[in-house]
Coordinates of C-alpha atoms and ligand atoms in Angstrom, one line a residue:
X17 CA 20.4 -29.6 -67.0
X18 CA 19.8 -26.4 -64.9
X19 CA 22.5 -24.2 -63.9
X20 CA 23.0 -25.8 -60.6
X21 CA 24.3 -28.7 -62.7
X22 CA 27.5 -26.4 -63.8
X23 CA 28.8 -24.9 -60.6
X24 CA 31.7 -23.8 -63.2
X25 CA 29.8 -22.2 -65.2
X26 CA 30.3 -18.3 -63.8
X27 CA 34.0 -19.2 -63.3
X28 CA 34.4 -19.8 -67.3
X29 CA 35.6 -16.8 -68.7
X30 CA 38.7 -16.6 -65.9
X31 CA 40.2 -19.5 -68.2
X32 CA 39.3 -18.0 -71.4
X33 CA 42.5 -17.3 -73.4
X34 CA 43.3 -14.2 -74.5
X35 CA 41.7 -12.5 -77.2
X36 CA 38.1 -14.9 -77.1
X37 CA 34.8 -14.1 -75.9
X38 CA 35.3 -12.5 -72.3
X39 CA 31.8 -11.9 -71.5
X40 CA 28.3 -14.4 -72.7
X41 CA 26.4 -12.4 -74.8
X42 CA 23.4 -10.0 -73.8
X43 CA 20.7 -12.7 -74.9
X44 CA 22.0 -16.3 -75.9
X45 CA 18.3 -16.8 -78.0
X46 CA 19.1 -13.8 -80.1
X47 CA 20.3 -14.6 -84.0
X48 CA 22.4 -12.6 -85.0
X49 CA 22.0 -11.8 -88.6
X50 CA 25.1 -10.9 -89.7
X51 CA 26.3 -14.8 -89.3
X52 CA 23.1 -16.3 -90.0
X53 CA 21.0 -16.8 -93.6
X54 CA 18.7 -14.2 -94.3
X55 CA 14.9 -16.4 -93.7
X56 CA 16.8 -17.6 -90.6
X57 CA 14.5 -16.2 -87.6
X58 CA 13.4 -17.9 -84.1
X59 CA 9.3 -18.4 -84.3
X60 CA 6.9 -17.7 -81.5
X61 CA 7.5 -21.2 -80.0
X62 CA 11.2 -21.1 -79.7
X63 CA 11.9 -23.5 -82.8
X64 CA 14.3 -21.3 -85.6
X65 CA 13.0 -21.3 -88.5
X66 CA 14.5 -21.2 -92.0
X67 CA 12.8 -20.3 -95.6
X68 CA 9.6 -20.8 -92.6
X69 CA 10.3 -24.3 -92.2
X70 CA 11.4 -24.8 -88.4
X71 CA 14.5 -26.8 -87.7
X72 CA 12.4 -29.8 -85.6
X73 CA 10.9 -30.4 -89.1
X74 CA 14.1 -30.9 -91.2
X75 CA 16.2 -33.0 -88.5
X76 CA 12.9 -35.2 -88.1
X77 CA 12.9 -35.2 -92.4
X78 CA 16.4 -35.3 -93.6
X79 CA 17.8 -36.7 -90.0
X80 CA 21.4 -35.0 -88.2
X81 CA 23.9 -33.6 -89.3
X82 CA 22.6 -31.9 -91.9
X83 CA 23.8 -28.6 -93.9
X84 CA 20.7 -26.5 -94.2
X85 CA 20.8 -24.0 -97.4
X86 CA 18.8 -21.1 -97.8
X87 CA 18.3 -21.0 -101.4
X88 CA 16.4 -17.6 -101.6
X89 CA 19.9 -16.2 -100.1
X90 CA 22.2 -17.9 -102.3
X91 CA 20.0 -16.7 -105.1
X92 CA 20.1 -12.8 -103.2
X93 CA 24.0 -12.9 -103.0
X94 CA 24.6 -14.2 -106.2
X95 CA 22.5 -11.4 -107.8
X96 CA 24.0 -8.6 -105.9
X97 CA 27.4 -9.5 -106.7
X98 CA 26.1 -9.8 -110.6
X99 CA 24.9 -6.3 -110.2
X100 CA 27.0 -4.7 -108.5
X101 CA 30.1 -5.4 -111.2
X102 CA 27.3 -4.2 -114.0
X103 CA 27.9 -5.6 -117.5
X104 CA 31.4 -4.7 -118.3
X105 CA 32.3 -7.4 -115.5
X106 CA 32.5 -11.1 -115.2
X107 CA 31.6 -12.6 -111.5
X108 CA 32.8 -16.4 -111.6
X109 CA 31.6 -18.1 -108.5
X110 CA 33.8 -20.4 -107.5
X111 CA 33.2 -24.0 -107.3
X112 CA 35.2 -25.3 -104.9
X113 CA 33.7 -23.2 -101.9
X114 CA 30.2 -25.7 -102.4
X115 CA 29.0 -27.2 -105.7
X116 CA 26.2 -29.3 -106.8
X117 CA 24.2 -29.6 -110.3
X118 CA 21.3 -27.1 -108.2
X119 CA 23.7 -24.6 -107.3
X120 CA 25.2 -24.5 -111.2
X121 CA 21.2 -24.1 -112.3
X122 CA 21.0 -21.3 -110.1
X123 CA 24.0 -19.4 -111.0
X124 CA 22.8 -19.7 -114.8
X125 CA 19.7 -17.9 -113.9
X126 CA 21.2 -15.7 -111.8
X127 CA 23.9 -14.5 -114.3
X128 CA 26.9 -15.7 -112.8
X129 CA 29.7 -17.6 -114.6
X130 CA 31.7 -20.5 -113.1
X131 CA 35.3 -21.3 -111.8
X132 CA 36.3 -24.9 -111.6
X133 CA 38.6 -26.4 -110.7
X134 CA 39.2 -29.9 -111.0
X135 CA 37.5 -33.0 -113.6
X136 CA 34.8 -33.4 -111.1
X137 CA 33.9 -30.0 -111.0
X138 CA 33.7 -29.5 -114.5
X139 CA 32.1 -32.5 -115.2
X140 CA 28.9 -30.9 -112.7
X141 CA 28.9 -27.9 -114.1
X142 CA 28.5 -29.5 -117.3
X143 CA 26.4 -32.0 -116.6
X144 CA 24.1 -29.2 -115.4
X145 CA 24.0 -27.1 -118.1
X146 CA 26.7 -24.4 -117.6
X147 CA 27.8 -22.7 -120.7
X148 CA 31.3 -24.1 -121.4
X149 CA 32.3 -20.2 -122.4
X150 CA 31.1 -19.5 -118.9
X151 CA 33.0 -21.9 -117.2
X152 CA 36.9 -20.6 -116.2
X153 CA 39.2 -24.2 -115.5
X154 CA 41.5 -23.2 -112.4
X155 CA 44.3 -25.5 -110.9
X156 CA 48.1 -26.0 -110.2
X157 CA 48.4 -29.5 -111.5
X158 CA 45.9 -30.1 -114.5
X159 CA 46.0 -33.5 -115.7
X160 CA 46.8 -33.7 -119.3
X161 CA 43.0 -35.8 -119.5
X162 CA 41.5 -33.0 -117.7
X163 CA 42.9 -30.3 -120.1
X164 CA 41.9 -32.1 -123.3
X165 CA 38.1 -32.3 -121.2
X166 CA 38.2 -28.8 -121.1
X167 CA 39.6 -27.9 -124.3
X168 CA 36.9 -30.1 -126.1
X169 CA 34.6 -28.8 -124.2
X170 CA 35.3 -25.4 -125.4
X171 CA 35.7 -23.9 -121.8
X172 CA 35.7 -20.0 -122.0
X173 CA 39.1 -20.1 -120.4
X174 CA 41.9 -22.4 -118.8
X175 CA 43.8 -20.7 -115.9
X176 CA 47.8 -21.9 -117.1
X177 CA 49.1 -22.0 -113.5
X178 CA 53.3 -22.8 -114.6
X179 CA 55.3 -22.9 -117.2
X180 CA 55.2 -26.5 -118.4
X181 CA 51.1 -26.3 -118.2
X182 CA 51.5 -23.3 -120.9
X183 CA 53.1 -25.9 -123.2
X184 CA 50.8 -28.6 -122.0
X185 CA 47.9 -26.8 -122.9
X186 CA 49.0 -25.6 -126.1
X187 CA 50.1 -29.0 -127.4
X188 CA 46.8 -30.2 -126.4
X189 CA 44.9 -27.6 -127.8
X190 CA 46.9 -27.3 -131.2
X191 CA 46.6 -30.9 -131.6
X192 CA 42.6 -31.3 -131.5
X193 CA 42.6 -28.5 -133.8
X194 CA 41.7 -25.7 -131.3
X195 CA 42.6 -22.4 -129.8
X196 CA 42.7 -22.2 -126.4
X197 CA 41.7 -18.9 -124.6
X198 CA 44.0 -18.8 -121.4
X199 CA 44.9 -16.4 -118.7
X200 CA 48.2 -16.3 -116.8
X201 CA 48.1 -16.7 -112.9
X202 CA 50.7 -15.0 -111.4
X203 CA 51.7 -14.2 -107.9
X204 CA 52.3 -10.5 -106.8
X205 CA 54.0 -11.0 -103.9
X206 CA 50.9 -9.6 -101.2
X207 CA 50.2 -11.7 -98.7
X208 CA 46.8 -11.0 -97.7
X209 CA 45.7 -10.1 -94.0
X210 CA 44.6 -13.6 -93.0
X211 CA 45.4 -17.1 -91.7
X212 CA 49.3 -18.4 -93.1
X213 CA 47.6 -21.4 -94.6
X214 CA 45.2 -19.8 -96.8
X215 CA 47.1 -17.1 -98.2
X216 CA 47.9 -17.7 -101.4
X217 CA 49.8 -14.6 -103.1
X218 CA 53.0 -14.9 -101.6
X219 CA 55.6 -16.3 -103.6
X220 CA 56.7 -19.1 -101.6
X221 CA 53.4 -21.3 -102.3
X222 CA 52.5 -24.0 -105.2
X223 CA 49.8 -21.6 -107.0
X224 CA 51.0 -19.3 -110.1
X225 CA 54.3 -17.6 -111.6
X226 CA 55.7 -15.5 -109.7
X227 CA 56.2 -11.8 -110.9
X228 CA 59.1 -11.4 -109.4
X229 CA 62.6 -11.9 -111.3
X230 CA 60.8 -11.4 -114.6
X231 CA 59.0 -15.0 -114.7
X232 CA 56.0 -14.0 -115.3
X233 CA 56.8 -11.7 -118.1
X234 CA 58.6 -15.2 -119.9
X235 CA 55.3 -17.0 -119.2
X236 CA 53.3 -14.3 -121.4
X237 CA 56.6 -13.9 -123.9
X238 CA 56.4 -18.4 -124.4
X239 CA 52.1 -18.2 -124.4
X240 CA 52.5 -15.7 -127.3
X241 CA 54.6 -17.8 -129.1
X242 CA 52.2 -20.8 -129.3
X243 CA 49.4 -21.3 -131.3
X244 CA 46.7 -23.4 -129.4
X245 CA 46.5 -20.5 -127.2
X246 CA 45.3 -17.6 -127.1
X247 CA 46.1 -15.2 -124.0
X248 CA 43.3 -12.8 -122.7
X249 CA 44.5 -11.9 -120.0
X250 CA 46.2 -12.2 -116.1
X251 CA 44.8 -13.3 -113.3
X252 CA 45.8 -13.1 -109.2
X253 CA 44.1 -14.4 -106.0
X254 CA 46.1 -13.3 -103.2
X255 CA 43.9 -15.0 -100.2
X256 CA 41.2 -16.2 -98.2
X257 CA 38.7 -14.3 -95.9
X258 CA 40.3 -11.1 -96.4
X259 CA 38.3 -7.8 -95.5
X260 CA 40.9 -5.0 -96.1
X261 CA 41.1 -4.3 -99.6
X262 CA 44.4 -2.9 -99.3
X263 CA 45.8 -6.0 -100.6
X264 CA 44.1 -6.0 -103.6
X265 CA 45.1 -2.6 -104.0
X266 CA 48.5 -3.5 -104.3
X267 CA 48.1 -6.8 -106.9
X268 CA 46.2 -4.5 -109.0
X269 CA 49.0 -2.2 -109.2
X270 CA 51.2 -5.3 -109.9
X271 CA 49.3 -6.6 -112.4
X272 CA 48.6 -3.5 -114.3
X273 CA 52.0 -2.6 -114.3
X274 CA 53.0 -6.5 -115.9
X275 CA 50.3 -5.1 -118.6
X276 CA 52.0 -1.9 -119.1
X277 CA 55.1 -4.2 -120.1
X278 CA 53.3 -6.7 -122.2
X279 CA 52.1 -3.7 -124.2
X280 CA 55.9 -2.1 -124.2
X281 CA 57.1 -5.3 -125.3
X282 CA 54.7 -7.1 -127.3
X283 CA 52.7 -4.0 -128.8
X284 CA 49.8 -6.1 -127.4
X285 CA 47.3 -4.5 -124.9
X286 CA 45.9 -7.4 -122.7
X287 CA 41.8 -7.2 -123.0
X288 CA 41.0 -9.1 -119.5
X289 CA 42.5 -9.2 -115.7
X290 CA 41.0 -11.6 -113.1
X291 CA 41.7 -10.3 -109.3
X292 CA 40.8 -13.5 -107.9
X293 CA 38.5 -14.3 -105.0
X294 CA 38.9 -14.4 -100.8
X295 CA 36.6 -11.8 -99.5
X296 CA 35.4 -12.9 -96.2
X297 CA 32.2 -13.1 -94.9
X298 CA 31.0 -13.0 -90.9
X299 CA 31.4 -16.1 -89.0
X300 CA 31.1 -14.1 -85.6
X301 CA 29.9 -10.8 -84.4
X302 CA 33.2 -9.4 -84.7
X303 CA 33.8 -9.9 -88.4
X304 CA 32.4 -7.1 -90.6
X305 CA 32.6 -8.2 -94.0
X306 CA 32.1 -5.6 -97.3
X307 CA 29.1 -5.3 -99.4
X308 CA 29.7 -6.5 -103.0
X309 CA 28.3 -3.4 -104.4
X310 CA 31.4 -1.2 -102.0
X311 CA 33.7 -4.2 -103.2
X312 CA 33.2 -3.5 -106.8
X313 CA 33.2 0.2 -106.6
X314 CA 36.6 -0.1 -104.5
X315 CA 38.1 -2.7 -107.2
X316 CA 36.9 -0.8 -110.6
X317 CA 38.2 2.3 -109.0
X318 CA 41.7 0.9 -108.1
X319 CA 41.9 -0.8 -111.7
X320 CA 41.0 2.5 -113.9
X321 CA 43.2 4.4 -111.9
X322 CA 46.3 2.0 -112.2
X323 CA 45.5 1.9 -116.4
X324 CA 44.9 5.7 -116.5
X325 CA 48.0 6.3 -114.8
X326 CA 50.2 3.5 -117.3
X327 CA 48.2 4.5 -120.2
X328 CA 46.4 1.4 -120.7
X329 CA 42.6 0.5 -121.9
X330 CA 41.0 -0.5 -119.1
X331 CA 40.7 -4.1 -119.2
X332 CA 37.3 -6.1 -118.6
X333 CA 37.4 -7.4 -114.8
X334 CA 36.8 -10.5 -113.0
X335 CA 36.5 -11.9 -109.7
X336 CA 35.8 -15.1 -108.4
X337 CA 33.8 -15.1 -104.9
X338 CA 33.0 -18.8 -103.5
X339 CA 33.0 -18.1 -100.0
X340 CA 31.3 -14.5 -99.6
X341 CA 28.3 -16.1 -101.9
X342 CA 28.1 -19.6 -99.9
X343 CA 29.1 -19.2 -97.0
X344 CA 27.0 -17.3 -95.0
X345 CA 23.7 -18.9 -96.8
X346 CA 23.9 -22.4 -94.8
X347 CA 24.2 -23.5 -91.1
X348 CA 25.0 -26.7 -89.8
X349 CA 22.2 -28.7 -87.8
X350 CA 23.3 -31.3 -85.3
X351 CA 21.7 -33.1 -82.3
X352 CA 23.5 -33.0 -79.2
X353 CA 24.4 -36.7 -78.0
X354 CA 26.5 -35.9 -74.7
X355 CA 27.1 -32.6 -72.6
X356 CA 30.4 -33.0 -70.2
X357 CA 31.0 -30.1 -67.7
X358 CA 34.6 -30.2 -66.8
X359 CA 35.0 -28.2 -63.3
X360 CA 36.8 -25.0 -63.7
X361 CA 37.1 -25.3 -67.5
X362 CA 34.7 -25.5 -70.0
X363 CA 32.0 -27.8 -70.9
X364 CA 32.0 -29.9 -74.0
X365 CA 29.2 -30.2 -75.9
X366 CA 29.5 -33.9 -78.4
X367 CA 27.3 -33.5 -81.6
X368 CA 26.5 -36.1 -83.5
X369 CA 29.2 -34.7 -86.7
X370 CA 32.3 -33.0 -86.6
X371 CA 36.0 -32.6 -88.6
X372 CA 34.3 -35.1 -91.4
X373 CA 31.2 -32.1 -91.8
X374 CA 33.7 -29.2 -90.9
X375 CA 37.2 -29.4 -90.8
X376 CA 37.5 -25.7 -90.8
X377 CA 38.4 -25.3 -87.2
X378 CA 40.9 -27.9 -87.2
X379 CA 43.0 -27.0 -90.6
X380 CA 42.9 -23.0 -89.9
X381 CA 41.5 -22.5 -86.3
X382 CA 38.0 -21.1 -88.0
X383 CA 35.8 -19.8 -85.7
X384 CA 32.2 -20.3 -85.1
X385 CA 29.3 -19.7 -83.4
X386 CA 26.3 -21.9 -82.5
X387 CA 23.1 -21.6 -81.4
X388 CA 20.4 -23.6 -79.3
X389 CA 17.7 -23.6 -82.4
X390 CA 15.0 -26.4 -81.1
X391 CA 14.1 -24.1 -78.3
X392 CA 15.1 -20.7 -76.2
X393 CA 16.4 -21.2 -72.9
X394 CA 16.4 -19.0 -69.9
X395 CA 19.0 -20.9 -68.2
X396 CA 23.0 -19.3 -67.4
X397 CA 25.3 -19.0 -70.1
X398 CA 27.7 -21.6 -69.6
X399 CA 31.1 -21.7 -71.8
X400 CA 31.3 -24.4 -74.1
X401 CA 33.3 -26.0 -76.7
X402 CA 31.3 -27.9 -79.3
X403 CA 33.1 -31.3 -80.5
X404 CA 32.3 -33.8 -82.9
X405 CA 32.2 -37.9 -82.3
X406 CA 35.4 -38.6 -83.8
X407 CA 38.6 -40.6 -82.8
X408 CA 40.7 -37.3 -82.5
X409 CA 41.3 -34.9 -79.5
X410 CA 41.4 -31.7 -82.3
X411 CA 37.8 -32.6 -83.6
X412 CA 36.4 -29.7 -82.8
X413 CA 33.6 -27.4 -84.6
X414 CA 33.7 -24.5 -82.1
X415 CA 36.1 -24.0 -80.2
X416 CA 34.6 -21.1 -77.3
X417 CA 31.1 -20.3 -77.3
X418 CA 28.3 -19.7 -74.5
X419 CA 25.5 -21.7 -74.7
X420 CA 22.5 -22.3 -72.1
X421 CA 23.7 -24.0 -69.4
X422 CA 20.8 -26.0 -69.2
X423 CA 21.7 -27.6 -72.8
X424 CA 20.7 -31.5 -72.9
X425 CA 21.0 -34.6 -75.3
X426 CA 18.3 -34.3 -78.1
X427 CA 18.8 -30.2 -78.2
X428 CA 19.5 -29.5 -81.6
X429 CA 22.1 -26.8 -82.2
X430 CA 23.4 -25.1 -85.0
X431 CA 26.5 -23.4 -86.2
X432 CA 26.1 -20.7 -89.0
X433 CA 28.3 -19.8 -91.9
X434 CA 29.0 -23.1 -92.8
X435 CA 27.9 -23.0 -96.7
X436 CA 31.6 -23.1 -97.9
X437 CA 34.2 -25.3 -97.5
X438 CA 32.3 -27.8 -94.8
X439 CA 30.5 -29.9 -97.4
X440 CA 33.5 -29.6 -100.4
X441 CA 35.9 -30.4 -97.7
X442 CA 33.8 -33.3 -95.9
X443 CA 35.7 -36.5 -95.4
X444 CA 34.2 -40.2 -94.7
X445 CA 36.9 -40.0 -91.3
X446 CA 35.5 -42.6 -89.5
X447 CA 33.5 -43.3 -91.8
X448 CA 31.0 -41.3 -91.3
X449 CA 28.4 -40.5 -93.9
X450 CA 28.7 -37.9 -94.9
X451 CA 25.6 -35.1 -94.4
X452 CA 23.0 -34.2 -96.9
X453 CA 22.6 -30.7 -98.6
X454 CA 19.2 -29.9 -97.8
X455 CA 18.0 -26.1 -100.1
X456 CA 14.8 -24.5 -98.2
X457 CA 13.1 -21.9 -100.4
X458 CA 9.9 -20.4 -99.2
X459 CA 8.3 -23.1 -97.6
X460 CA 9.6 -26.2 -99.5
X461 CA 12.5 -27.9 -98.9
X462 CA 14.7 -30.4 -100.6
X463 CA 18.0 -32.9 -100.3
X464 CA 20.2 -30.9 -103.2
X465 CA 23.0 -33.5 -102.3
X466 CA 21.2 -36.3 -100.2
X467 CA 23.2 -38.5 -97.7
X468 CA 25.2 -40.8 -98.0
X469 CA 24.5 -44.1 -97.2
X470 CA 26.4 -47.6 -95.7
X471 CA 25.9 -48.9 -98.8
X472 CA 27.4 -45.6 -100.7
X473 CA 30.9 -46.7 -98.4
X474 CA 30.5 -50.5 -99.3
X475 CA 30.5 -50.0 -103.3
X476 CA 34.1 -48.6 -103.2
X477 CA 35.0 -50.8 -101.0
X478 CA 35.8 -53.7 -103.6
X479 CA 37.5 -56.3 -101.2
Ligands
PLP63 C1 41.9 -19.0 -107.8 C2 40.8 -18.9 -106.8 N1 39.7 -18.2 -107.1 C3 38.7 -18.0 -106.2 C4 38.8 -18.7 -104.9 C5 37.7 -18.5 -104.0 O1 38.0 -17.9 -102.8 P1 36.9 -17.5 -101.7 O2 36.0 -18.7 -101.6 O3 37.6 -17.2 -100.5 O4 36.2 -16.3 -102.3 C6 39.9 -19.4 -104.6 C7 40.1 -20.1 -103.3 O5 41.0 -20.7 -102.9 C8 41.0 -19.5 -105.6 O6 42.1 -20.2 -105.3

């Protein structure tokens, strides 16, 4: 469609509301690669390439949507986050951001340790040869079968996430003989600098023991007291997609000084303390996420400090990035099926997904970018916003973004940054299939998660 086609198009940005894109960018072809995989590049023909297969090749191969994974990346990101906390650190990736037995064989050979946080997740990481003392068991509402899974297992540690999952776990442990090393989730009362729904260190929320009015201090005074467990340590996640480390500044301090009393009380100095995860990554131009290697300088500063200051050993630390290893790694392919210019507004561009591959933008109002990747195109910018094919007026995957206004069915798009919480989050809505996992590594690429199929949604569906 040329530009002709879209007499709206220069009008566009009048509409746009505040606080969007105001302007197209300089060159709509360009990648940029703070939002993109690192083999991600546009070849001399047009066609992007990834890992140096071009995107033509893999829709033709593993058909659209698909969630393309640069595995040289993952592999990249994992590493610097393994070195840049050095030895006297644990990284746990965590799990729910994207898992799969490939990623869990990657992460052993990388270094990394797991955080799970569910039967399912445990039973992959298992089943693909993590460690059990490497694996950390997270959640607010363990089911007794679960914990005895894990405890049998002889998982490095079980996150206790309330007070009656303290004396679950104990009676669990105690009665298959076993002592169970735990950490304490509390909250600290920060709410970190993002998006209502995904903060999670405030105390009004379902996640943890709050610090405040002393509960916390009762959780670690009643898991002292039992004997199937055995407490190492505290552990806080105050958020999602946070880039101001402010925040962890303060549940350092918080923590620390809850170890300061646990050694005034109990005589007992605490030997571990797990800050959590939720440092964000670029999904636009605008975001300008940390390095890990600034991240754990900034963290193991704030943390000897805090112990110097109260006195205390300094404890061994954790963290538990999903997102900032994941995410930015994959991009979403789709095909274009139908491109609807609506005069004075916007255009919509359907794709052949949507909320069932990424229901990001509609649970948290995530923002995207996308790309035309079969091909450049000289044509206008034209504002649009990319939808998906299903039966609901808020299934959308990006909600303002320019593309060439001479976009046409069959163009295949694709919207980076989407290696975290699109394909753990995907839904059978519709019932749509949902899209296959497809790792690219120099060259060579591969379904890590393949399809699913019609008959996959008939064999649950017993009649
Ligand atoms: C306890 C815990 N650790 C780690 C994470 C990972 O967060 P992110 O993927 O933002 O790093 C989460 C996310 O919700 C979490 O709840």
């Amino acid at each position: 469609m040329s530009r002709s086609a879209h007499p709206a198009g220069p009008r566009h940005a009048d509409v746009l509301p505040e606080g969007h894109y105001s302007a197209p960018p300089a060159d709509l072809n360009a990648l940029d690669s703070k939002v993109w995989a690192r083999t991600v590049e546009r070849g001399e023909d047009g066609v992007v390439t990834v890992g140096g297969i071009s995107v033509t090749q893999l829709a033709e191969e593993y058909g659209t949507p698909a969630y393309v994974l640069d595995e040289a990346d993952f592999r990249a990101r994992a590493q610097a986050w393994r070195t840049a906390f050095g030895a006297d650190a644990d990284v746990f990736y965590a799990g729910k951001a994207f898992l799969s037995r490939a990623v869990v064989r990657w992460l052993h050979e990388e270094g990394l340790n797991l955080d799970v946080c569910s039967g399912g997740e445990l039973v992959t990481a298992l089943s693909a040869g993590m460690p059990a003392d490497r694996i950390a068991f997270h959640g607010n509402n363990k089911s007794p079968q679960e914990i005895e899974r894990a405890v049998r297992a002889d998982v490095g540690r079980i996150v206790l996430d309330s007070f009656q999952e303290i004396a679950r776990v104990a009676h669990i442990a105690q009665s298959l003989g076993k002592r169970q090393r735990v950490q304490i989730r509390i909250t600290v009362g920060v709410e970190a600098h993002t998006h209502e729904f995904i903060a999670t260190a405030h105390e009004d929320q379902k996640f943890g023991i709050p610090l405040a009015g002393g509960q916390a201090a009762e959780a670690v005074r009643r898991a002292l007291q039992l004997d199937g467990l055995e407490l190492i340590g505290i552990h806080s996640h105050i958020g999602s997609q946070i880039f101001d480390m402010s925040g962890f500044e303060v549940a350092a301090h918080r923590v620390v000084g809850l170890l300061k009393d646990i050694r005034d009380e109990h005589g007992v100095e605490l030997p571990e303390i797990d800050l959590g995860g939720g440092l964000g990554i670029a999904y636009t131009s605008d975001d300008d996420p940390r390095e890990p290697h600034e991240i754990a300088k900034s963290l193991t500063e704030i943390v000897t400090r805090e112990c110097e200051s109260a006195k205390l050993r300094t404890p061994r630390i954790s963290v538990e990035p999903g997102r900032a290893i994941v995410g930015p790694t994959a991009f979403t392919l789709y095909e274009v099926g139908t491109v609807k210019p609506l005069e004075g507004l916007r255009t919509y561009v359907s794709v052949d997904g949507g909320m069932s591959d990424n229901i990001r933008t509609a649970l948290y109002d995530a923002e995207y970018t996308v790309a035309l990747v079969s091909r450049t195109s000289d044509a206008e910018p034209m504002l649009a916003r990319v939808v998906g094919k299903h039966c609901e007026s808020g299934d959308i995957v990006v909600k303002d973004a320019f593309l060439p206004g001479d976009l046409a069915p069959g163009d295949l798009i694709a919207v980076p940054a989407t290696g975290a919480y699109c394909r753990s989050m995907a839904s059978n809505y519709n019932h749509a299939l949902r899209p296959p996992v497809v790792a690219v590594r120099e060259g060579e690429a591969r379904a890590i998660v393949r399809r699913e199929t019609e008959e996959d949604l008939l064999r649950l569906d017993v009649g």
